[in-house]
């Protein structure tokens, strides 16, 4: 449903845009008018806008927006999401999470930082660049790829928009994802890559029996413990130029038991691996399986090991995209950002297959928290950086 019940905010004002977006309670998968606001705002700026809905069996239908201003290259894309995580205990908020209240120069609301604020800043930056250039871009094109499915399964969002673009022969030349990337202050860091992430499920088979008669049973728990110990015993690597060492962390342990005097029929563990560019996913899975096989053999342990996960490790080396963004940050703030690959995952893991991609947005201290908040001055600062970046990137081409 299009967002046509509220007037458009001033499109040169990042605070007004951000407040309007926050007032759309777009908790995944509900859009609540947020994408409609993006759609109509981009249209008002002259973008050719496409609204698309994707579905997949067993998952909710998701709306997405792609808009492009200009038809020549390069195509500089801003990617982001309007969906937000639930607000949690609403009574714990100092003001309602979707009221977008400003107090003492700080804007409060779910999505203020992650990441409606960045959408507002980039949209205002484009509007200001157009205003400074008599309604035209310096050259090339600017596009927005905005999904409502980043905080959820991420099945019917960015990845399908990228397929849609490929099918129509449209390319992205560079992409900035507006995820909150700064730990303390605007300009701290640019995320130039992300570690890969996979989940492993390890199930050791046993034979159920009475705990008083262990000879008549086969307890899988000690065997599972031995396999997990082996997986965690040796470092996976020592880290690389852009990445910290890979890590394997057990996250779930379970057995099908409700009684204390029963040896279970099987024992299960789930672990997560965040891996760097030492590994491909295939090589890492083969290594972990080999460790389990070598440990299981002398124990006579039978096990099943399976893996799941989306998005491999990637890094965007310093070059035109990274350097131009760094110059814009330095120009506006006087600081040179560090290059980071830490943190969790984002939709950049899909975009990296289409073009070079980096992440730069607001300070991430309050994301997903009660009283998520952003200083109004940070929204203005980020808009200035984005405007400088857009002009520099397009002028350089």
Tab-separated table of C-alpha atoms in Angstrom:
chain	number	residue	atom	x	y	z
A	1	UNK	CA	0.000	0.000	0.000
A	2	UNK	CA	1.388	3.376	-0.939
A	3	UNK	CA	2.088	5.964	1.733
A	4	UNK	CA	-0.383	8.616	0.593
A	5	UNK	CA	-1.977	9.681	3.858
A	6	UNK	CA	0.750	12.049	5.080
A	7	UNK	CA	2.260	15.124	3.414
A	8	UNK	CA	5.802	14.815	2.159
A	9	UNK	CA	8.468	16.234	4.484
A	10	UNK	CA	10.988	18.826	3.335
A	11	UNK	CA	13.252	16.601	1.227
A	12	UNK	CA	16.347	18.688	2.008
A	13	UNK	CA	15.834	18.154	5.745
A	14	UNK	CA	17.128	14.802	7.046
A	15	UNK	CA	15.440	15.263	10.421
A	16	UNK	CA	12.002	15.763	8.862
A	17	UNK	CA	12.417	12.722	6.595
A	18	UNK	CA	13.679	10.534	9.441
A	19	UNK	CA	10.806	11.534	11.730
A	20	UNK	CA	8.263	10.777	9.006
A	21	UNK	CA	9.807	7.330	8.475
A	22	UNK	CA	9.932	6.533	12.208
A	23	UNK	CA	6.214	7.331	12.456
A	24	UNK	CA	5.600	4.377	10.147
A	25	UNK	CA	5.745	1.406	12.599
A	26	UNK	CA	7.374	-0.896	10.047
A	27	UNK	CA	8.304	-3.875	12.206
A	28	UNK	CA	9.321	-6.735	9.889
A	29	UNK	CA	7.410	-7.827	7.805
A	30	UNK	CA	4.864	-4.983	8.104
A	31	UNK	CA	5.612	-2.002	5.899
A	32	UNK	CA	3.174	0.403	7.585
A	33	UNK	CA	3.644	2.974	4.825
A	34	UNK	CA	7.409	3.444	5.144
A	35	UNK	CA	8.241	2.255	1.629
A	36	UNK	CA	5.386	4.301	0.251
A	37	UNK	CA	6.971	7.372	1.793
A	38	UNK	CA	10.304	6.475	0.181
A	39	UNK	CA	8.560	5.850	-3.145
A	40	UNK	CA	6.706	9.154	-3.269
A	41	UNK	CA	9.693	11.125	-1.961
A	42	UNK	CA	11.994	9.760	-4.649
A	43	UNK	CA	9.342	10.440	-7.259
A	44	UNK	CA	9.148	14.037	-6.089
A	45	UNK	CA	12.909	14.323	-6.630
A	46	UNK	CA	12.572	13.086	-10.215
A	47	UNK	CA	13.581	9.452	-9.744
A	48	UNK	CA	12.175	6.710	-11.954
A	49	UNK	CA	10.719	4.548	-9.171
A	50	UNK	CA	9.707	0.888	-9.165
A	51	UNK	CA	7.717	-0.728	-6.361
A	52	UNK	CA	7.944	-4.522	-6.326
A	53	UNK	CA	6.582	-7.271	-4.113
A	54	UNK	CA	8.335	-10.622	-3.801
A	55	UNK	CA	7.137	-13.787	-2.147
A	56	UNK	CA	8.439	-17.241	-1.382
A	57	UNK	CA	6.672	-20.276	0.003
A	58	UNK	CA	6.546	-20.150	3.783
A	59	UNK	CA	7.716	-16.527	3.997
A	60	UNK	CA	5.756	-13.257	4.092
A	61	UNK	CA	5.333	-11.103	1.001
A	62	UNK	CA	7.793	-8.218	1.081
A	63	UNK	CA	7.647	-4.844	-0.661
A	64	UNK	CA	10.790	-3.218	-2.032
A	65	UNK	CA	11.585	0.036	-3.822
A	66	UNK	CA	14.203	0.732	-6.468
A	67	UNK	CA	14.551	4.235	-7.835
A	68	UNK	CA	17.093	5.714	-10.228
A	69	UNK	CA	17.828	9.305	-11.162
A	70	UNK	CA	19.762	9.551	-14.418
A	71	UNK	CA	20.403	7.015	-17.149
A	72	UNK	CA	24.150	7.187	-17.725
A	73	UNK	CA	26.961	5.650	-15.744
A	74	UNK	CA	28.295	5.365	-13.214
A	75	UNK	CA	25.285	4.244	-11.200
A	76	UNK	CA	26.008	5.065	-7.545
A	77	UNK	CA	23.544	3.147	-5.382
A	78	UNK	CA	22.444	3.738	-1.813
A	79	UNK	CA	21.046	0.586	-0.195
A	80	UNK	CA	19.100	0.262	3.002
A	81	UNK	CA	15.991	-0.998	4.745
A	82	UNK	CA	12.897	0.546	6.262
A	83	UNK	CA	11.962	-2.467	8.380
A	84	UNK	CA	12.866	-2.377	12.059
A	85	UNK	CA	13.078	-4.798	14.963
A	86	UNK	CA	10.230	-4.821	17.527
A	87	UNK	CA	10.406	-2.042	20.139
A	88	UNK	CA	10.332	-4.453	23.094
A	89	UNK	CA	8.747	-3.231	26.309
A	90	UNK	CA	7.009	-0.044	25.193
A	91	UNK	CA	6.554	1.034	28.829
A	92	UNK	CA	10.350	1.126	29.159
A	93	UNK	CA	10.657	3.828	26.486
A	94	UNK	CA	10.800	7.411	27.695
A	95	UNK	CA	8.524	8.347	24.787
A	96	UNK	CA	6.509	6.061	22.483
A	97	UNK	CA	8.873	4.304	20.039
A	98	UNK	CA	7.058	5.491	16.907
A	99	UNK	CA	6.332	9.077	17.962
A	100	UNK	CA	9.718	10.383	16.760
A	101	UNK	CA	9.984	12.823	19.643
A	102	UNK	CA	12.881	15.276	19.838
A	103	UNK	CA	14.141	16.190	23.322
A	104	UNK	CA	17.205	18.299	24.052
A	105	UNK	CA	18.437	17.972	20.492
A	106	UNK	CA	18.068	14.169	20.356
A	107	UNK	CA	15.590	12.257	18.173
A	108	UNK	CA	14.122	9.128	19.786
A	109	UNK	CA	12.424	6.266	17.982
A	110	UNK	CA	12.736	2.741	16.706
A	111	UNK	CA	14.749	2.905	13.497
A	112	UNK	CA	16.304	6.298	14.214
A	113	UNK	CA	19.761	4.761	13.787
A	114	UNK	CA	19.037	1.381	12.183
A	115	UNK	CA	18.472	2.688	9.632
A	116	UNK	CA	15.779	5.212	8.818
A	117	UNK	CA	18.135	8.005	9.802
A	118	UNK	CA	20.629	7.100	7.095
A	119	UNK	CA	17.859	6.879	4.490
A	120	UNK	CA	16.737	10.362	5.477
A	121	UNK	CA	20.306	11.655	5.286
A	122	UNK	CA	21.065	10.222	1.856
A	123	UNK	CA	17.735	11.429	0.437
A	124	UNK	CA	18.365	14.925	1.810
A	125	UNK	CA	21.918	14.792	0.456
A	126	UNK	CA	20.638	14.021	-3.055
A	127	UNK	CA	18.107	16.854	-2.773
A	128	UNK	CA	20.869	19.270	-1.756
A	129	UNK	CA	23.170	18.161	-4.574
A	130	UNK	CA	20.331	18.717	-7.039
A	131	UNK	CA	19.581	22.142	-5.542
A	132	UNK	CA	23.249	23.151	-5.878
A	133	UNK	CA	23.405	21.996	-9.507
A	134	UNK	CA	20.215	23.545	-10.918
A	135	UNK	CA	18.256	20.324	-10.509
A	136	UNK	CA	20.838	18.079	-12.183
A	137	UNK	CA	23.403	15.542	-11.035
A	138	UNK	CA	27.054	16.387	-11.836
A	139	UNK	CA	27.110	13.269	-14.050
A	140	UNK	CA	26.031	9.646	-14.011
A	141	UNK	CA	23.161	8.320	-11.911
A	142	UNK	CA	22.127	7.877	-8.305
A	143	UNK	CA	19.852	5.027	-7.243
A	144	UNK	CA	18.122	3.809	-4.081
A	145	UNK	CA	17.618	0.121	-3.306
A	146	UNK	CA	15.386	-0.022	-0.240
A	147	UNK	CA	13.944	-3.238	1.170
A	148	UNK	CA	11.502	-4.139	3.916
A	149	UNK	CA	13.174	-7.476	4.675
A	150	UNK	CA	16.636	-6.861	6.150
A	151	UNK	CA	15.809	-7.494	9.798
A	152	UNK	CA	13.848	-10.640	8.884
A	153	UNK	CA	14.644	-13.682	6.729
A	154	UNK	CA	16.235	-11.500	3.990
A	155	UNK	CA	14.733	-13.783	1.338
A	156	UNK	CA	12.275	-11.521	-0.473
A	157	UNK	CA	14.280	-8.326	-0.302
A	158	UNK	CA	17.631	-7.159	-1.609
A	159	UNK	CA	18.680	-10.439	-3.194
A	160	UNK	CA	15.545	-10.530	-5.360
A	161	UNK	CA	15.809	-6.857	-6.295
A	162	UNK	CA	19.357	-7.584	-7.495
A	163	UNK	CA	18.014	-10.449	-9.617
A	164	UNK	CA	15.343	-8.102	-10.999
A	165	UNK	CA	18.023	-5.559	-11.927
A	166	UNK	CA	20.164	-8.199	-13.606
A	167	UNK	CA	17.214	-9.484	-15.632
A	168	UNK	CA	16.548	-5.989	-16.997
A	169	UNK	CA	20.231	-5.441	-17.771
A	170	UNK	CA	20.713	-2.694	-15.198
A	171	UNK	CA	24.030	-2.554	-13.371
A	172	UNK	CA	25.257	-0.955	-10.174
A	173	UNK	CA	28.773	0.471	-10.328
A	174	UNK	CA	29.248	1.139	-6.621
A	175	UNK	CA	27.082	0.904	-3.528
A	176	UNK	CA	27.003	2.532	-0.118
A	177	UNK	CA	24.912	0.722	2.498
A	178	UNK	CA	23.677	3.044	5.220
A	179	UNK	CA	24.036	0.635	8.133
A	180	UNK	CA	25.242	2.250	11.378
A	181	UNK	CA	28.996	1.746	11.140
A	182	UNK	CA	30.497	4.095	13.702
A	183	UNK	CA	31.224	2.912	17.264
A	184	UNK	CA	31.533	6.314	18.940
A	185	UNK	CA	31.287	9.261	16.562
A	186	UNK	CA	30.449	10.022	12.933
A	187	UNK	CA	33.607	9.389	10.920
A	188	UNK	CA	35.099	6.677	13.148
A	189	UNK	CA	35.068	3.933	10.561
A	190	UNK	CA	33.946	2.636	7.199
A	191	UNK	CA	33.043	-1.010	6.960
A	192	UNK	CA	34.894	-2.252	3.897
A	193	UNK	CA	33.948	-5.907	4.330
A	194	UNK	CA	32.249	-8.484	6.473
A	195	UNK	CA	33.231	-11.843	7.839
A	196	UNK	CA	31.408	-14.853	6.529
A	197	UNK	CA	28.941	-16.568	8.846
A	198	UNK	CA	27.819	-20.171	8.891
A	199	UNK	CA	25.890	-22.239	11.418
A	200	UNK	CA	26.798	-25.855	12.037
A	201	UNK	CA	24.474	-28.459	13.529
A	202	UNK	CA	26.230	-31.461	15.072
A	203	UNK	CA	24.156	-34.457	16.171
A	204	UNK	CA	25.842	-37.418	17.885
A	205	UNK	CA	23.874	-40.643	17.904
A	206	UNK	CA	23.537	-42.838	20.977
A	207	UNK	CA	21.294	-45.551	22.407
A	208	UNK	CA	18.682	-44.656	24.986
A	209	UNK	CA	18.665	-46.504	28.269
A	210	UNK	CA	18.378	-46.322	32.058
A	211	UNK	CA	21.107	-44.295	33.748
A	212	UNK	CA	21.522	-47.094	36.301
A	213	UNK	CA	22.437	-49.574	33.559
A	214	UNK	CA	24.894	-47.727	31.314
A	215	UNK	CA	26.238	-50.958	29.829
A	216	UNK	CA	22.891	-51.404	28.102
A	217	UNK	CA	22.942	-47.914	26.590
A	218	UNK	CA	25.297	-45.660	24.652
A	219	UNK	CA	25.553	-42.142	26.060
A	220	UNK	CA	26.109	-39.579	23.262
A	221	UNK	CA	26.740	-36.613	25.564
A	222	UNK	CA	30.428	-37.269	26.414
A	223	UNK	CA	31.103	-37.973	22.733
A	224	UNK	CA	29.450	-34.711	21.709
A	225	UNK	CA	31.517	-32.896	24.334
A	226	UNK	CA	34.699	-34.402	22.882
A	227	UNK	CA	33.793	-33.304	19.359
A	228	UNK	CA	32.977	-29.768	20.499
A	229	UNK	CA	36.207	-29.597	22.476
A	230	UNK	CA	38.151	-30.620	19.380
A	231	UNK	CA	36.366	-28.012	17.242
A	232	UNK	CA	37.196	-25.269	19.754
A	233	UNK	CA	40.688	-26.444	20.743
A	234	UNK	CA	42.788	-25.018	17.911
A	235	UNK	CA	42.498	-21.506	16.446
A	236	UNK	CA	41.089	-21.571	12.939
A	237	UNK	CA	43.647	-18.978	11.817
A	238	UNK	CA	45.625	-15.977	13.038
A	239	UNK	CA	43.665	-13.316	11.174
A	240	UNK	CA	44.549	-11.466	7.959
A	241	UNK	CA	45.349	-7.945	6.828
A	242	UNK	CA	41.736	-6.773	7.013
A	243	UNK	CA	40.172	-9.331	9.362
A	244	UNK	CA	40.485	-10.522	12.942
A	245	UNK	CA	40.945	-14.283	13.562
A	246	UNK	CA	38.029	-16.528	12.663
A	247	UNK	CA	36.019	-17.814	15.619
A	248	UNK	CA	33.815	-20.812	16.356
A	249	UNK	CA	31.295	-20.427	19.167
A	250	UNK	CA	28.914	-23.170	20.417
A	251	UNK	CA	25.508	-21.565	20.902
A	252	UNK	CA	22.983	-24.363	21.592
A	253	UNK	CA	23.223	-27.695	23.436
A	254	UNK	CA	20.219	-30.003	23.723
A	255	UNK	CA	19.109	-33.583	24.340
A	256	UNK	CA	15.601	-35.067	23.998
A	257	UNK	CA	15.291	-35.610	27.754
A	258	UNK	CA	12.895	-34.515	30.486
A	259	UNK	CA	14.005	-37.148	33.016
A	260	UNK	CA	17.258	-37.242	34.963
A	261	UNK	CA	17.600	-41.033	34.941
A	262	UNK	CA	17.503	-41.571	31.180
A	263	UNK	CA	20.515	-41.720	28.877
A	264	UNK	CA	19.380	-39.882	25.727
A	265	UNK	CA	19.178	-41.349	22.241
A	266	UNK	CA	21.136	-38.456	20.756
A	267	UNK	CA	22.766	-35.150	21.682
A	268	UNK	CA	22.764	-31.996	19.581
A	269	UNK	CA	24.902	-28.895	19.406
A	270	UNK	CA	24.678	-25.821	17.217
A	271	UNK	CA	27.658	-23.565	16.660
A	272	UNK	CA	28.308	-20.383	14.718
A	273	UNK	CA	31.503	-19.612	12.823
A	274	UNK	CA	32.517	-16.084	11.825
A	275	UNK	CA	35.312	-16.560	9.328
A	276	UNK	CA	37.758	-14.343	7.492
A	277	UNK	CA	39.267	-14.437	4.019
A	278	UNK	CA	41.651	-17.240	4.968
A	279	UNK	CA	38.736	-19.516	4.139
A	280	UNK	CA	36.182	-20.189	1.481
A	281	UNK	CA	32.965	-21.593	2.858
A	282	UNK	CA	33.617	-24.927	1.152
A	283	UNK	CA	37.124	-25.222	2.596
A	284	UNK	CA	35.946	-24.288	6.081
A	285	UNK	CA	33.125	-26.843	6.073
A	286	UNK	CA	35.520	-29.543	4.865
A	287	UNK	CA	38.000	-28.675	7.646
A	288	UNK	CA	35.356	-28.812	10.388
A	289	UNK	CA	34.027	-32.123	9.116
A	290	UNK	CA	37.571	-33.540	9.084
A	291	UNK	CA	38.145	-32.475	12.719
A	292	UNK	CA	34.932	-34.239	13.743
A	293	UNK	CA	35.823	-37.398	11.809
A	294	UNK	CA	39.302	-37.632	13.346
A	295	UNK	CA	37.915	-37.112	16.855
A	296	UNK	CA	34.956	-39.465	16.410
A	297	UNK	CA	36.914	-42.426	15.050
A	298	UNK	CA	38.668	-43.573	18.293
A	299	UNK	CA	35.460	-42.924	20.270
A	300	UNK	CA	33.287	-44.983	17.956
A	301	UNK	CA	30.976	-41.983	17.699
A	302	UNK	CA	28.396	-41.724	14.945
A	303	UNK	CA	27.485	-38.170	14.008
A	304	UNK	CA	25.738	-36.017	11.438
A	305	UNK	CA	27.109	-32.569	10.636
A	306	UNK	CA	25.205	-30.055	8.523
A	307	UNK	CA	25.692	-26.394	7.684
A	308	UNK	CA	23.542	-23.429	6.745
A	309	UNK	CA	24.103	-19.721	6.271
A	310	UNK	CA	23.934	-16.910	3.736
A	311	UNK	CA	26.675	-14.647	2.510
A	312	UNK	CA	30.374	-15.362	2.408
A	313	UNK	CA	33.317	-13.276	3.484
A	314	UNK	CA	34.156	-10.258	1.345
A	315	UNK	CA	36.332	-7.181	1.367
A	316	UNK	CA	36.299	-4.069	-0.812
A	317	UNK	CA	39.919	-3.047	-1.122
A	318	UNK	CA	40.798	0.660	-0.940
A	319	UNK	CA	40.166	2.213	-4.353
A	320	UNK	CA	37.780	4.713	-5.968
A	321	UNK	CA	34.799	3.912	-3.726
A	322	UNK	CA	36.612	3.630	-0.392
A	323	UNK	CA	38.979	6.505	-1.104
A	324	UNK	CA	36.242	8.898	-2.226
A	325	UNK	CA	34.123	8.202	0.851
A	326	UNK	CA	37.182	8.656	3.094
A	327	UNK	CA	37.903	12.011	1.432
A	328	UNK	CA	34.315	13.154	1.983
A	329	UNK	CA	34.432	12.162	5.653
A	330	UNK	CA	37.762	13.923	6.148
A	331	UNK	CA	36.538	17.029	4.318
A	332	UNK	CA	33.463	17.380	6.544
A	333	UNK	CA	34.790	16.150	9.905
A	334	UNK	CA	38.555	16.633	9.686
A	335	UNK	CA	39.025	12.972	10.646
A	336	UNK	CA	40.274	10.002	8.650
A	337	UNK	CA	38.118	6.918	9.247
A	338	UNK	CA	39.501	3.524	10.082
A	339	UNK	CA	38.628	0.600	7.833
A	340	UNK	CA	36.650	-2.086	9.635
A	341	UNK	CA	35.326	-5.562	8.863
A	342	UNK	CA	33.825	-6.322	12.281
A	343	UNK	CA	30.251	-6.754	13.376
A	344	UNK	CA	27.459	-8.968	12.155
A	345	UNK	CA	25.926	-9.343	8.720
A	346	UNK	CA	24.018	-6.956	6.475
A	347	UNK	CA	22.582	-6.927	2.973
A	348	UNK	CA	26.036	-5.910	1.758
A	349	UNK	CA	26.698	-9.662	1.697
A	350	UNK	CA	24.368	-9.862	-1.318
A	351	UNK	CA	25.366	-6.605	-3.005
A	352	UNK	CA	29.076	-7.497	-3.052
A	353	UNK	CA	28.334	-9.910	-5.921
A	354	UNK	CA	26.972	-7.026	-8.020
A	355	UNK	CA	29.488	-4.225	-7.391
A	356	UNK	CA	31.998	-2.840	-4.868
A	357	UNK	CA	30.189	-2.044	-1.618
A	358	UNK	CA	30.966	-0.277	1.649
A	359	UNK	CA	28.914	0.594	4.728
A	360	UNK	CA	28.795	3.958	6.427
A	361	UNK	CA	26.031	5.400	8.579
A	362	UNK	CA	25.283	6.637	12.073
A	363	UNK	CA	26.708	5.699	15.491
A	364	UNK	CA	25.581	2.181	16.388
A	365	UNK	CA	25.508	2.447	20.201
A	366	UNK	CA	21.701	2.336	20.599
A	367	UNK	CA	20.610	0.067	17.733
A	368	UNK	CA	17.934	-2.470	18.736
A	369	UNK	CA	17.802	-0.950	22.243
A	370	UNK	CA	14.998	0.697	24.162
A	371	UNK	CA	15.188	4.462	23.524
A	372	UNK	CA	17.073	4.098	20.239
A	373	UNK	CA	18.238	7.644	19.549
A	374	UNK	CA	20.311	9.931	17.375
A	375	UNK	CA	21.442	13.520	17.969
A	376	UNK	CA	19.872	15.839	15.422
A	377	UNK	CA	23.362	17.231	14.802
A	378	UNK	CA	24.546	13.751	13.695
A	379	UNK	CA	21.812	13.607	11.061
A	380	UNK	CA	22.967	16.937	9.687
A	381	UNK	CA	26.630	15.863	9.776
A	382	UNK	CA	25.938	12.596	7.962
A	383	UNK	CA	23.931	14.451	5.310
A	384	UNK	CA	26.882	16.768	4.667
A	385	UNK	CA	29.200	13.770	4.301
A	386	UNK	CA	26.812	11.998	1.940
A	387	UNK	CA	26.374	15.133	-0.194
A	388	UNK	CA	30.138	15.586	-0.441
A	389	UNK	CA	30.556	11.910	-1.295
A	390	UNK	CA	27.903	11.976	-4.038
A	391	UNK	CA	29.421	15.055	-5.685
A	392	UNK	CA	32.983	13.765	-5.432
A	393	UNK	CA	32.141	10.306	-6.727
A	394	UNK	CA	30.101	11.504	-9.700
A	395	UNK	CA	32.509	14.335	-10.580
A	396	UNK	CA	35.465	11.930	-10.507
A	397	UNK	CA	33.784	9.894	-13.252
